[in-house]
mmCIF file of C-alpha atoms in Angstrom:
data_model
loop_
_atom_site.group_PDB
_atom_site.id
_atom_site.type_symbol
_atom_site.label_atom_id
_atom_site.label_comp_id
_atom_site.label_asym_id
_atom_site.label_seq_id
_atom_site.Cartn_x
_atom_site.Cartn_y
_atom_site.Cartn_z
ATOM 1 C CA MET A 1 80.668 72.448 112.726
ATOM 2 C CA PRO A 2 84.053 73.579 111.333
ATOM 3 C CA SER A 3 87.208 72.316 113.002
ATOM 4 C CA SER A 4 89.299 74.645 115.122
ATOM 5 C CA SER A 5 91.822 75.056 112.319
ATOM 6 C CA GLN A 6 89.072 75.790 109.790
ATOM 7 C CA ARG A 7 87.807 78.615 111.991
ATOM 8 C CA PHE A 8 91.027 80.490 111.270
ATOM 9 C CA ASP A 9 90.492 80.186 107.500
ATOM 10 C CA LEU A 10 89.985 83.583 105.819
ATOM 11 C CA SER A 11 89.293 82.301 102.309
ATOM 12 C CA GLY A 12 86.805 84.545 100.520
ATOM 13 C CA LYS A 13 87.355 87.414 102.932
ATOM 14 C CA VAL A 14 88.541 90.872 101.885
ATOM 15 C CA ALA A 15 90.774 92.871 104.213
ATOM 16 C CA ILE A 16 91.956 96.493 104.149
ATOM 17 C CA ILE A 17 95.158 97.135 106.086
ATOM 18 C CA THR A 18 96.365 100.721 106.529
ATOM 19 C CA GLY A 19 99.975 101.576 107.243
ATOM 20 C CA ALA A 20 100.914 98.306 105.555
ATOM 21 C CA SER A 21 104.088 99.219 103.698
ATOM 22 C CA LYS A 22 106.271 98.070 106.591
ATOM 23 C CA GLY A 23 106.315 97.004 110.218
ATOM 24 C CA ILE A 24 103.230 95.697 111.957
ATOM 25 C CA GLY A 25 100.914 96.534 109.062
ATOM 26 C CA GLU A 26 102.983 94.632 106.512
ATOM 27 C CA ALA A 27 103.299 91.638 108.849
ATOM 28 C CA ILE A 28 99.536 91.530 109.430
ATOM 29 C CA ALA A 29 98.792 91.863 105.705
ATOM 30 C CA ARG A 30 101.072 88.920 105.030
ATOM 31 C CA GLY A 31 99.513 86.875 107.842
ATOM 32 C CA LEU A 32 95.959 87.471 106.642
ATOM 33 C CA ALA A 33 96.944 86.619 103.067
ATOM 34 C CA GLU A 34 98.594 83.394 104.234
ATOM 35 C CA HIS A 35 95.271 82.421 105.821
ATOM 36 C CA GLY A 36 93.384 82.993 102.579
ATOM 37 C CA ALA A 37 92.223 86.610 102.637
ATOM 38 C CA SER A 38 92.421 88.969 99.687
ATOM 39 C CA VAL A 39 94.344 91.913 101.108
ATOM 40 C CA VAL A 40 94.348 95.569 100.161
ATOM 41 C CA VAL A 41 97.734 96.921 101.194
ATOM 42 C CA SER A 42 97.578 100.638 101.867
ATOM 43 C CA SER A 43 99.965 103.392 102.910
ATOM 44 C CA ARG A 44 100.923 106.841 101.682
ATOM 45 C CA SER A 45 103.421 105.697 99.033
ATOM 46 C CA GLN A 46 102.147 103.776 96.016
ATOM 47 C CA PRO A 47 105.592 102.324 95.173
ATOM 48 C CA ALA A 48 106.003 101.124 98.769
ATOM 49 C CA VAL A 49 102.648 99.367 98.953
ATOM 50 C CA GLU A 50 103.023 97.987 95.433
ATOM 51 C CA SER A 51 106.289 96.397 96.502
ATOM 52 C CA VAL A 52 104.542 94.630 99.390
ATOM 53 C CA ALA A 53 101.589 93.571 97.254
ATOM 54 C CA ALA A 54 103.906 92.286 94.517
ATOM 55 C CA SER A 55 105.829 90.156 97.010
ATOM 56 C CA LEU A 56 102.555 88.664 98.256
ATOM 57 C CA ARG A 57 101.364 87.905 94.734
ATOM 58 C CA ALA A 58 104.731 86.318 93.940
ATOM 59 C CA ALA A 59 104.133 83.992 96.899
ATOM 60 C CA GLY A 60 100.773 82.983 95.462
ATOM 61 C CA TYR A 61 98.488 85.232 97.505
ATOM 62 C CA GLU A 62 95.853 87.758 96.415
ATOM 63 C CA ALA A 63 96.888 91.344 97.072
ATOM 64 C CA THR A 64 96.200 94.820 95.723
ATOM 65 C CA ALA A 65 98.076 98.038 96.479
ATOM 66 C CA VAL A 66 96.165 101.284 97.037
ATOM 67 C CA ALA A 67 97.974 104.401 98.206
ATOM 68 C CA CYS A 68 96.128 106.400 100.843
ATOM 69 C CA HIS A 69 97.039 109.129 103.295
ATOM 70 C CA VAL A 70 94.602 108.361 106.083
ATOM 71 C CA GLY A 71 94.617 111.974 107.237
ATOM 72 C CA ASP A 72 92.863 112.927 103.985
ATOM 73 C CA GLU A 73 89.157 112.086 104.066
ATOM 74 C CA GLY A 74 88.901 112.065 100.289
ATOM 75 C CA GLN A 75 91.658 109.484 100.042
ATOM 76 C CA LEU A 76 89.870 107.293 102.590
ATOM 77 C CA GLU A 77 86.814 107.331 100.346
ATOM 78 C CA GLN A 78 88.972 106.398 97.362
ATOM 79 C CA LEU A 79 90.542 103.523 99.302
ATOM 80 C CA VAL A 80 87.151 102.010 100.049
ATOM 81 C CA ALA A 81 85.921 102.605 96.495
ATOM 82 C CA ALA A 82 89.008 100.935 95.023
ATOM 83 C CA THR A 83 88.535 97.944 97.323
ATOM 84 C CA VAL A 84 84.908 97.533 96.307
ATOM 85 C CA ALA A 85 85.797 97.892 92.626
ATOM 86 C CA GLN A 86 88.465 95.189 92.923
ATOM 87 C CA TYR A 87 86.843 92.718 95.309
ATOM 88 C CA GLY A 88 83.176 93.674 95.703
ATOM 89 C CA GLY A 89 83.180 94.517 99.410
ATOM 90 C CA VAL A 90 85.005 94.547 102.738
ATOM 91 C CA ASP A 91 85.008 91.975 105.544
ATOM 92 C CA ILE A 92 88.009 92.993 107.641
ATOM 93 C CA LEU A 93 89.444 96.409 108.444
ATOM 94 C CA ILE A 94 92.823 96.791 110.138
ATOM 95 C CA ASN A 95 93.299 100.398 111.267
ATOM 96 C CA ASN A 96 97.066 100.344 111.728
ATOM 97 C CA ALA A 97 98.365 103.639 110.298
ATOM 98 C CA ALA A 98 99.541 106.002 113.025
ATOM 99 C CA THR A 99 101.829 108.916 113.713
ATOM 100 C CA ASN A 100 103.834 110.307 116.609
ATOM 101 C CA PRO A 101 105.853 113.187 115.189
ATOM 102 C CA VAL A 102 107.326 114.543 118.436
ATOM 103 C CA PHE A 103 108.572 113.135 121.731
ATOM 104 C CA GLY A 104 108.480 115.526 124.671
ATOM 105 C CA PRO A 105 106.590 116.823 127.712
ATOM 106 C CA LEU A 106 102.933 117.689 127.263
ATOM 107 C CA GLU A 107 103.544 121.361 127.994
ATOM 108 C CA THR A 108 105.877 121.623 124.998
ATOM 109 C CA MET A 109 103.289 120.319 122.536
ATOM 110 C CA ASP A 110 101.224 122.783 120.526
ATOM 111 C CA GLY A 111 97.803 122.532 118.959
ATOM 112 C CA ALA A 112 99.178 121.605 115.544
ATOM 113 C CA VAL A 113 100.933 118.516 116.942
ATOM 114 C CA PHE A 114 97.851 117.514 118.918
ATOM 115 C CA ASP A 115 95.595 117.905 115.884
ATOM 116 C CA LYS A 116 97.925 115.920 113.605
ATOM 117 C CA VAL A 117 98.195 113.001 116.017
ATOM 118 C CA MET A 118 94.468 112.882 116.714
ATOM 119 C CA ASN A 119 93.605 113.232 113.020
ATOM 120 C CA VAL A 120 95.698 110.243 111.954
ATOM 121 C CA ASN A 121 95.430 108.043 115.054
ATOM 122 C CA VAL A 122 91.734 108.499 115.874
ATOM 123 C CA ARG A 123 89.724 110.485 113.336
ATOM 124 C CA ALA A 124 90.957 108.462 110.359
ATOM 125 C CA CYS A 125 90.057 105.187 112.102
ATOM 126 C CA PHE A 126 86.605 106.570 112.886
ATOM 127 C CA LEU A 127 85.969 107.722 109.326
ATOM 128 C CA LEU A 128 87.304 104.608 107.606
ATOM 129 C CA ALA A 129 85.308 102.271 109.846
ATOM 130 C CA ASN A 130 82.155 104.294 109.181
ATOM 131 C CA ARG A 131 82.680 103.847 105.442
ATOM 132 C CA CYS A 132 83.263 100.121 105.804
ATOM 133 C CA LYS A 133 80.302 99.474 108.128
ATOM 134 C CA PRO A 134 77.530 99.382 105.476
ATOM 135 C CA LEU A 135 79.687 97.201 103.240
ATOM 136 C CA MET A 136 80.248 94.749 106.083
ATOM 137 C CA GLU A 137 76.526 94.729 106.868
ATOM 138 C CA LYS A 138 75.752 93.726 103.294
ATOM 139 C CA ARG A 139 78.079 90.738 103.693
ATOM 140 C CA GLY A 140 76.522 89.635 106.973
ATOM 141 C CA GLY A 141 79.074 91.167 109.311
ATOM 142 C CA GLY A 142 82.749 91.854 109.634
ATOM 143 C CA SER A 143 85.720 92.468 111.881
ATOM 144 C CA ILE A 144 87.368 95.772 112.723
ATOM 145 C CA ILE A 145 90.766 95.608 114.383
ATOM 146 C CA ASN A 146 92.173 98.877 115.679
ATOM 147 C CA ILE A 147 95.899 98.816 116.408
ATOM 148 C CA ALA A 148 96.112 100.842 119.598
ATOM 149 C CA SER A 149 99.007 100.640 122.066
ATOM 150 C CA VAL A 150 99.814 99.883 125.672
ATOM 151 C CA GLU A 151 100.461 103.637 125.780
ATOM 152 C CA GLY A 152 96.698 104.056 125.687
ATOM 153 C CA ILE A 153 96.445 102.093 128.944
ATOM 154 C CA LYS A 154 99.663 102.956 130.793
ATOM 155 C CA PRO A 155 101.301 106.160 129.531
ATOM 156 C CA SER A 156 105.040 106.649 129.397
ATOM 157 C CA PRO A 157 106.868 109.949 129.860
ATOM 158 C CA MET A 158 107.392 112.083 126.744
ATOM 159 C CA MET A 159 104.592 110.351 124.807
ATOM 160 C CA GLY A 160 101.553 112.099 126.274
ATOM 161 C CA VAL A 161 99.676 113.153 123.127
ATOM 162 C CA TYR A 162 100.272 109.765 121.504
ATOM 163 C CA SER A 163 98.979 108.058 124.664
ATOM 164 C CA VAL A 164 95.859 110.236 124.634
ATOM 165 C CA SER A 165 95.188 109.286 121.007
ATOM 166 C CA LYS A 166 95.545 105.565 121.681
ATOM 167 C CA ALA A 167 93.283 105.767 124.732
ATOM 168 C CA ALA A 168 90.700 107.428 122.491
ATOM 169 C CA LEU A 169 91.130 104.669 119.902
ATOM 170 C CA ILE A 170 90.434 102.040 122.561
ATOM 171 C CA MET A 171 87.211 103.816 123.486
ATOM 172 C CA LEU A 172 86.280 104.127 119.801
ATOM 173 C CA THR A 173 86.763 100.362 119.517
ATOM 174 C CA GLN A 174 84.437 99.681 122.415
ATOM 175 C CA SER A 175 81.839 102.134 121.105
ATOM 176 C CA GLN A 176 81.887 100.435 117.702
ATOM 177 C CA ALA A 177 81.476 97.047 119.362
ATOM 178 C CA ARG A 178 78.568 98.303 121.434
ATOM 179 C CA GLU A 179 76.695 99.969 118.582
ATOM 180 C CA TRP A 180 77.453 97.608 115.687
ATOM 181 C CA GLY A 181 77.208 94.200 117.319
ATOM 182 C CA ALA A 182 73.632 93.722 116.175
ATOM 183 C CA ALA A 183 74.858 94.068 112.585
ATOM 184 C CA GLY A 184 77.336 91.221 113.079
ATOM 185 C CA ILE A 185 80.293 93.593 113.164
ATOM 186 C CA ARG A 186 82.906 92.970 115.817
ATOM 187 C CA SER A 187 85.491 95.556 116.859
ATOM 188 C CA ASN A 188 88.572 94.806 118.937
ATOM 189 C CA ALA A 189 91.817 96.579 119.788
ATOM 190 C CA ILE A 190 95.325 95.168 119.768
ATOM 191 C CA CYS A 191 97.720 97.007 122.064
ATOM 192 C CA PRO A 192 101.349 96.270 121.176
ATOM 193 C CA GLY A 193 104.187 97.090 123.491
ATOM 194 C CA LEU A 194 107.686 97.920 122.263
ATOM 195 C CA ILE A 195 108.033 96.509 118.745
ATOM 196 C CA GLN A 196 111.148 96.862 116.604
ATOM 197 C CA THR A 197 109.813 98.961 113.754
ATOM 198 C CA LYS A 198 110.833 102.183 112.044
ATOM 199 C CA PHE A 199 107.939 103.873 113.843
ATOM 200 C CA SER A 200 109.455 103.125 117.255
ATOM 201 C CA SER A 201 113.087 103.602 116.242
ATOM 202 C CA ALA A 202 113.490 106.708 118.409
ATOM 203 C CA LEU A 203 113.039 104.402 121.389
ATOM 204 C CA TRP A 204 115.019 101.295 120.508
ATOM 205 C CA GLN A 205 117.894 103.029 118.708
ATOM 206 C CA ASN A 206 118.695 104.883 121.916
ATOM 207 C CA GLU A 207 120.561 102.316 123.985
ATOM 208 C CA ALA A 208 119.779 103.957 127.318
ATOM 209 C CA ILE A 209 116.050 104.154 126.588
ATOM 210 C CA LEU A 210 115.979 100.614 125.213
ATOM 211 C CA ASN A 211 117.761 99.205 128.245
ATOM 212 C CA HIS A 212 115.370 101.068 130.532
ATOM 213 C CA PHE A 213 112.297 99.605 128.796
ATOM 214 C CA VAL A 214 113.613 96.098 128.318
ATOM 215 C CA GLY A 215 115.013 95.946 131.819
ATOM 216 C CA GLN A 216 111.501 96.244 133.242
ATOM 217 C CA LEU A 217 109.859 93.702 130.949
ATOM 218 C CA PRO A 218 109.166 90.162 132.185
ATOM 219 C CA ALA A 219 109.861 89.014 128.601
ATOM 220 C CA GLY A 220 113.248 90.732 128.744
ATOM 221 C CA ARG A 221 113.203 91.911 125.130
ATOM 222 C CA MET A 222 111.317 93.934 122.554
ATOM 223 C CA ALA A 223 109.152 92.171 119.978
ATOM 224 C CA GLN A 224 109.246 91.781 116.215
ATOM 225 C CA PRO A 225 106.276 92.841 114.027
ATOM 226 C CA GLU A 226 105.464 89.223 113.160
ATOM 227 C CA GLU A 227 104.614 88.594 116.808
ATOM 228 C CA MET A 228 101.447 90.686 116.389
ATOM 229 C CA VAL A 229 100.103 88.530 113.562
ATOM 230 C CA GLY A 230 98.598 85.734 115.654
ATOM 231 C CA LEU A 231 96.233 88.080 117.475
ATOM 232 C CA ALA A 232 95.252 89.775 114.223
ATOM 233 C CA VAL A 233 94.422 86.483 112.476
ATOM 234 C CA TYR A 234 92.423 85.343 115.501
ATOM 235 C CA LEU A 235 90.406 88.574 115.656
ATOM 236 C CA ALA A 236 89.858 88.667 111.889
ATOM 237 C CA SER A 237 88.577 85.102 111.721
ATOM 238 C CA ALA A 238 85.624 83.062 112.940
ATOM 239 C CA ALA A 239 87.866 81.752 115.720
ATOM 240 C CA SER A 240 87.039 84.972 117.588
ATOM 241 C CA SER A 241 83.308 84.964 116.794
ATOM 242 C CA TYR A 242 82.412 85.779 120.425
ATOM 243 C CA SER A 243 85.140 88.399 120.912
ATOM 244 C CA THR A 244 84.104 92.024 120.551
ATOM 245 C CA GLY A 245 84.992 95.156 122.443
ATOM 246 C CA GLY A 246 88.146 93.437 123.627
ATOM 247 C CA VAL A 247 91.459 95.091 124.384
ATOM 248 C CA PHE A 248 94.206 92.560 123.663
ATOM 249 C CA THR A 249 97.741 93.315 124.801
ATOM 250 C CA ALA A 250 100.939 91.918 123.328
ATOM 251 C CA ASP A 251 103.486 93.775 125.379
ATOM 252 C CA GLY A 252 105.981 91.360 126.909
ATOM 253 C CA GLY A 253 104.467 92.064 130.297
ATOM 254 C CA HIS A 254 104.778 95.863 130.195
ATOM 255 C CA LEU A 255 101.478 96.426 131.963
ATOM 256 C CA ILE A 256 102.442 94.268 134.920
ATOM 257 C CA ALA A 257 105.970 95.650 135.170
ATOM 258 C CA GLY A 258 106.895 98.075 137.905
#
């Protein structure tokens, strides 16, 4: 029986991380690599992901950069093919790439905004997981981690379409867990709260909005991307072998705040 520390070891595992050129995705890629995984760092810009992969290799870790716009189904196929060509398969999938192009009331959103958000935040995760599933089965199982949001559980004003997409991603996670458990594939969702990233800059760069959010949090502050890594390593590793269909929050107490 492996020790508790050994159960977090990801040596020999191959992980794809989307949206990994910065923020939460980059932090998770680094965390998985530090625990022994070979990581495929993916985002829309090849120079951006190559920079991340190069910094990981310079630190002695195994990393490959593959550009991919997750809203393009053909590029998703190429991402998986490149991973298989480089490493022979996939064990871990981190669906982290997301978009939220507009803040505003639901009634001001049009169909184009809705379609864009759902395409990137839900459809891409669905398609990429479906392509990874048979590869995981061949390797005896795997772990899918969908980066959702507390917005998918408790919506905030002006973020309605984004909240809808993250609620759908949580249900996709639970459906994957239900249907793919027999194949040894686990699927779990991480729901971050307010994290200081470029993605959320419209919130935290506005002092009034930031003070409003932080003032209600039991933790009394927003988080850094690195604070999401512990959950990701746990869910990617054998330490979480009995965890599937879970919705794990890391929100500074947002869901219990008034």
